[in-house]
Amino acid sequence: MNLKSISFGLLLTSLTGPTLAWTISADFDSGELGTKADRGGDGFSGAGGNSIYTNEQTASGNAAKLTIEKGSTGYGRWGGEFMFPEKIGSGDTIWYQVYTYFPVGFDHYSYSEGNRLKFLRIHTKSSSGSNHGYVDFYIDRHDNPNAFKWIYEGAAQWRNVGNPEDLIVLGQWESYQMRVTFDDVPRDLGGKAEVYIWKNGTLLQHITNRKTLKTDTDYSDRALLFTYWNGGSPKTQSMYVDNITLTTETPAGFDAQGTALIPSPISNPPAKINTLEIQ
């Protein structure tokens, strides 16, 4: 099955009642090579001024090349954002997956402003539209044995994710996925809030003791990839992303524990290849 045939751009699927499940698929296949990949369609919605369509490294078809300059935090240029077609709130679940390729020599660490690099991000707001923080998956400090960190800024409690063997592998395509169920009460306390994080289809962390909304009337209307390099990039460099999917419709795939996740042909450990053809 060709995974790219599943969805191009935005799909809305009717469910029982007035609720709509939706899927955003950014496969970066349709844009002209070398042009900006943050104009909607099969790319980012915005905030990706240095993101361009490329075929230099791809998971399948074409991909996006993300560039950041030495010393720059990259806001509005590094990575990109996705605007949701409908708001999601308490009780809703979203899956967010991205394929990444960090070339050999890429330095993906932050060396100031907290020393962690923002990675997968989902923004939350109050019912009046005020900022209530991000559900954030970070690349951890260069001197920390944990590969990653997770936090909901509305609660400001860090959670370790992964071990040294889960660190980003340079020169390989990898997949990262975060599933978030929104609630202001953690699952452990009788609520619905929980988070799953996978790498290459293998579960790294299941978080059930943190809330994912500040109040039960909060909502989310966008997700971001990178978008701000804490402390500035240590050098001018580029990496690649492909097959980004965000969906509120329960996907067809399952992990080893039987938990629903977006299917990925990248296994753990991934194959040592430069181009991954998805069949």
Coordinates of C-alpha atoms in Angstrom, one line a residue:
M1 CA 0.0 0.0 0.0
N2 CA 1.3 3.4 -0.9
L3 CA 0.9 5.5 2.3
K4 CA 0.9 8.7 0.3
S5 CA -2.4 7.7 -1.4
I6 CA -4.2 7.9 2.0
S7 CA -4.5 11.7 2.0
F8 CA -3.3 14.8 0.2
G9 CA -3.8 18.2 1.9
L10 CA -6.9 18.2 4.2
L11 CA -9.5 15.6 4.6
L12 CA -12.7 15.9 6.7
T13 CA -14.5 12.8 7.7
S14 CA -18.0 12.9 9.2
L15 CA -18.5 11.0 12.4
T16 CA -21.7 10.3 14.4
G17 CA -23.3 13.6 15.3
P18 CA -21.9 17.1 14.6
T19 CA -18.3 16.2 15.3
L20 CA -15.9 16.1 12.3
A21 CA -12.6 14.1 12.3
W22 CA -9.9 15.7 10.2
T23 CA -6.5 14.8 8.8
I24 CA -3.7 17.1 7.7
S25 CA -1.2 15.4 5.4
A26 CA 2.0 17.3 4.3
D27 CA 3.9 15.0 1.9
F28 CA 5.6 17.9 0.1
D29 CA 5.2 16.2 -3.3
S30 CA 3.3 18.8 -5.3
G31 CA 5.4 22.0 -4.9
E32 CA 8.0 23.2 -7.3
L33 CA 11.5 22.2 -6.1
G34 CA 13.3 25.1 -4.4
T35 CA 10.2 27.1 -3.6
K36 CA 8.9 27.8 -0.2
A37 CA 7.1 24.9 1.5
D38 CA 4.9 27.0 3.9
R39 CA 2.1 28.1 1.6
G40 CA -0.5 25.5 2.6
G41 CA -1.5 22.6 0.3
D42 CA 0.9 19.7 0.8
G43 CA 3.2 21.8 3.0
F44 CA 3.2 23.9 6.2
S45 CA 0.4 26.4 6.8
G46 CA 3.1 29.1 7.5
A47 CA 6.0 30.1 9.8
G48 CA 8.5 28.2 7.6
G49 CA 10.3 30.9 5.6
N50 CA 13.4 28.8 5.3
S51 CA 11.6 25.6 4.4
I52 CA 11.7 24.6 0.7
Y53 CA 10.6 21.7 -1.4
T54 CA 13.5 19.3 -2.2
N55 CA 14.4 15.9 -3.5
E56 CA 17.9 15.9 -2.0
Q57 CA 16.8 13.5 0.8
T58 CA 13.3 12.0 0.8
A59 CA 11.2 9.4 2.5
S60 CA 9.2 9.1 -0.7
G61 CA 8.4 11.4 -3.5
N62 CA 9.7 14.8 -2.4
A63 CA 10.4 16.3 1.0
A64 CA 11.0 19.6 2.8
K65 CA 14.5 21.0 3.5
L66 CA 14.6 23.1 6.7
T67 CA 17.5 25.5 7.1
I68 CA 18.6 27.7 10.0
E69 CA 21.5 30.2 10.2
K70 CA 24.2 30.3 12.9
G71 CA 23.0 32.2 16.0
S72 CA 19.4 32.5 14.8
T73 CA 16.4 31.4 16.8
G74 CA 14.7 30.9 13.5
Y75 CA 11.2 32.1 14.5
G76 CA 9.0 32.2 11.4
R77 CA 11.7 30.5 9.3
W78 CA 12.8 27.3 11.1
G79 CA 10.3 24.5 10.7
G80 CA 6.7 25.5 10.2
E81 CA 3.1 25.4 11.6
F82 CA -0.2 23.8 10.8
M83 CA -3.5 25.5 11.4
F84 CA -6.3 23.1 12.3
P85 CA -9.5 23.1 10.2
E86 CA -11.5 22.8 13.5
K87 CA -10.6 23.5 17.1
I88 CA -10.1 20.5 19.4
G89 CA -10.6 20.6 23.2
S90 CA -11.3 18.5 26.3
G91 CA -11.8 14.9 25.5
D92 CA -10.4 15.1 22.0
T93 CA -7.4 13.2 20.8
I94 CA -4.8 14.1 18.1
W95 CA -2.0 12.1 16.6
Y96 CA 1.0 14.0 15.2
Q97 CA 3.7 12.2 13.2
V98 CA 6.8 13.5 11.3
Y99 CA 9.6 11.7 9.4
T100 CA 13.0 13.4 10.0
Y101 CA 16.4 13.1 8.4
F102 CA 19.3 14.8 10.3
P103 CA 22.4 14.6 8.1
V104 CA 25.7 13.5 9.6
G105 CA 27.3 16.5 11.2
F106 CA 24.0 18.2 12.1
D107 CA 24.1 19.6 15.7
H108 CA 20.5 19.3 17.0
Y109 CA 21.2 20.6 20.5
S110 CA 20.4 23.9 22.2
Y111 CA 23.2 25.4 24.3
S112 CA 21.3 28.2 26.2
E113 CA 17.7 29.3 27.0
G114 CA 17.1 26.1 28.8
N115 CA 19.4 24.0 26.7
R116 CA 16.5 22.0 25.1
L117 CA 15.3 22.1 21.5
K118 CA 11.6 22.5 20.7
F119 CA 10.5 19.7 18.4
L120 CA 6.8 18.6 18.2
R121 CA 4.5 21.3 19.6
I122 CA 0.7 21.7 20.0
H123 CA -0.6 25.1 21.1
T124 CA -3.4 25.5 23.7
K125 CA -5.5 28.6 24.4
S126 CA -8.2 29.7 26.8
S127 CA -11.8 30.0 25.7
S128 CA -11.1 33.8 25.1
G129 CA -8.0 33.1 23.0
S130 CA -5.3 33.8 25.5
N131 CA -2.1 31.7 25.4
H132 CA -2.2 28.7 27.8
G133 CA 1.0 27.1 26.7
Y134 CA 2.2 24.3 24.5
V135 CA 2.1 20.6 24.7
D136 CA 5.8 20.2 23.9
F137 CA 8.1 17.4 22.9
Y138 CA 11.7 18.5 23.2
I139 CA 15.1 17.2 22.2
D140 CA 16.9 17.1 25.6
R141 CA 20.2 18.6 26.6
H142 CA 23.4 17.4 25.0
D143 CA 24.8 16.3 28.4
N144 CA 21.6 14.5 29.6
P145 CA 21.2 10.7 29.3
N146 CA 17.6 11.2 28.4
A147 CA 17.0 11.5 24.7
F148 CA 14.0 13.7 25.0
K149 CA 11.8 15.7 27.3
W150 CA 8.1 16.4 27.4
I151 CA 6.1 19.2 29.1
Y152 CA 2.8 20.8 29.1
E153 CA 3.6 24.5 29.7
G154 CA 0.2 25.1 31.4
A155 CA 1.3 22.8 34.2
A156 CA 5.1 23.3 34.0
Q157 CA 6.2 19.8 35.0
W158 CA 8.9 18.1 33.0
R159 CA 8.9 14.4 32.1
N160 CA 11.9 12.4 30.8
V161 CA 11.3 10.5 27.5
G162 CA 13.6 7.9 26.1
N163 CA 17.1 6.5 27.0
P164 CA 20.5 7.0 25.4
E165 CA 19.8 4.4 22.8
D166 CA 16.8 6.4 21.7
L167 CA 18.9 9.5 20.7
I168 CA 18.5 10.9 17.2
V169 CA 20.5 8.9 14.7
L170 CA 22.2 11.1 12.1
G171 CA 22.1 10.1 8.4
Q172 CA 18.9 8.0 8.7
W173 CA 15.2 8.6 8.2
E174 CA 13.3 8.2 11.5
S175 CA 9.7 8.7 12.5
Y176 CA 8.5 10.5 15.6
Q177 CA 4.9 10.5 16.8
M178 CA 3.0 12.1 19.7
R179 CA -0.6 11.3 20.6
V180 CA -2.3 13.7 23.0
T181 CA -5.7 13.4 24.6
F182 CA -6.8 16.8 26.0
D183 CA -8.2 17.3 29.5
D184 CA -7.5 19.4 32.5
V185 CA -7.4 16.2 34.7
P186 CA -4.8 13.5 34.2
R187 CA -5.9 9.9 33.5
D188 CA -4.4 8.8 36.8
L189 CA -6.8 11.1 38.7
G190 CA -9.9 10.0 36.8
G191 CA -9.6 12.3 33.9
K192 CA -8.8 11.7 30.2
A193 CA -5.5 13.5 29.8
E194 CA -2.7 11.3 28.5
V195 CA 0.2 11.4 26.1
Y196 CA 1.9 8.7 24.0
I197 CA 5.3 9.2 22.3
W198 CA 6.8 6.8 19.8
K199 CA 10.0 6.6 17.8
N200 CA 10.0 4.4 14.7
G201 CA 6.7 2.8 15.9
T202 CA 8.2 1.9 19.3
L203 CA 6.7 3.4 22.4
L204 CA 9.1 5.6 24.3
Q205 CA 6.7 7.0 27.0
H206 CA 3.1 6.8 28.1
I207 CA 2.3 9.8 30.3
T208 CA -0.8 9.5 32.5
N209 CA -0.1 11.8 35.4
R210 CA 0.0 15.1 33.6
K211 CA -2.9 17.3 32.5
T212 CA -2.8 18.6 28.9
L213 CA -5.2 21.6 29.3
K214 CA -5.2 24.3 31.9
T215 CA -9.0 24.4 32.2
D216 CA -11.7 22.3 30.7
T217 CA -12.8 25.1 28.3
D218 CA -9.4 25.4 26.7
Y219 CA -8.8 24.4 23.1
S220 CA -6.1 23.9 20.5
D221 CA -6.1 25.3 16.9
R222 CA -2.6 24.7 15.6
A223 CA 0.6 22.6 15.8
L224 CA 4.2 23.5 15.1
L225 CA 7.3 21.7 14.1
F226 CA 10.5 23.3 15.7
T227 CA 9.8 27.1 14.9
Y228 CA 12.2 28.4 17.6
W229 CA 15.8 27.3 18.4
N230 CA 16.4 28.2 22.1
G231 CA 19.6 30.2 22.3
G232 CA 20.2 30.2 18.5
S233 CA 21.5 27.5 16.3
P234 CA 25.2 26.6 16.9
K235 CA 25.9 26.8 13.1
T236 CA 24.2 27.2 9.8
Q237 CA 22.7 23.9 8.9
S238 CA 19.9 22.0 7.1
M239 CA 17.8 18.9 7.8
Y240 CA 14.8 17.2 6.1
V241 CA 11.2 16.3 7.0
D242 CA 8.6 14.3 5.1
N243 CA 5.2 12.7 5.4
I244 CA 3.9 14.9 8.3
T245 CA 0.5 13.8 9.5
L246 CA -1.9 15.3 12.0
T247 CA -5.2 13.6 12.6
T248 CA -8.1 13.4 15.0
E249 CA -9.5 10.3 13.3
T250 CA -8.3 7.1 15.0
P251 CA -5.7 5.6 12.7
A252 CA -5.6 2.0 11.5
G253 CA -2.1 1.1 12.9
F254 CA -1.3 -0.4 16.2
D255 CA 1.9 -0.6 18.3
A256 CA 3.2 -3.7 20.1
Q257 CA 0.9 -2.9 23.0
G258 CA -2.2 -2.6 20.8
T259 CA -2.4 1.1 21.0
A260 CA -3.6 3.0 17.9
L261 CA -1.0 5.0 16.0
I262 CA -0.4 6.3 12.6
P263 CA 1.2 3.5 10.6
S264 CA 4.9 4.0 9.7
P265 CA 7.0 1.8 7.4
I266 CA 10.1 2.8 9.5
S267 CA 10.9 0.1 12.0
N268 CA 13.0 0.3 15.1
P269 CA 15.9 0.3 14.5
P270 CA 15.5 1.9 11.1
A271 CA 17.3 0.8 8.0
K272 CA 20.6 2.7 7.2
I273 CA 19.4 4.2 4.0
N274 CA 19.3 7.7 2.5
T275 CA 16.0 7.3 0.7
L276 CA 13.1 5.3 1.9
E277 CA 10.6 4.2 -0.7
I278 CA 7.1 3.6 0.8
Q279 CA 5.3 0.8 -0.9

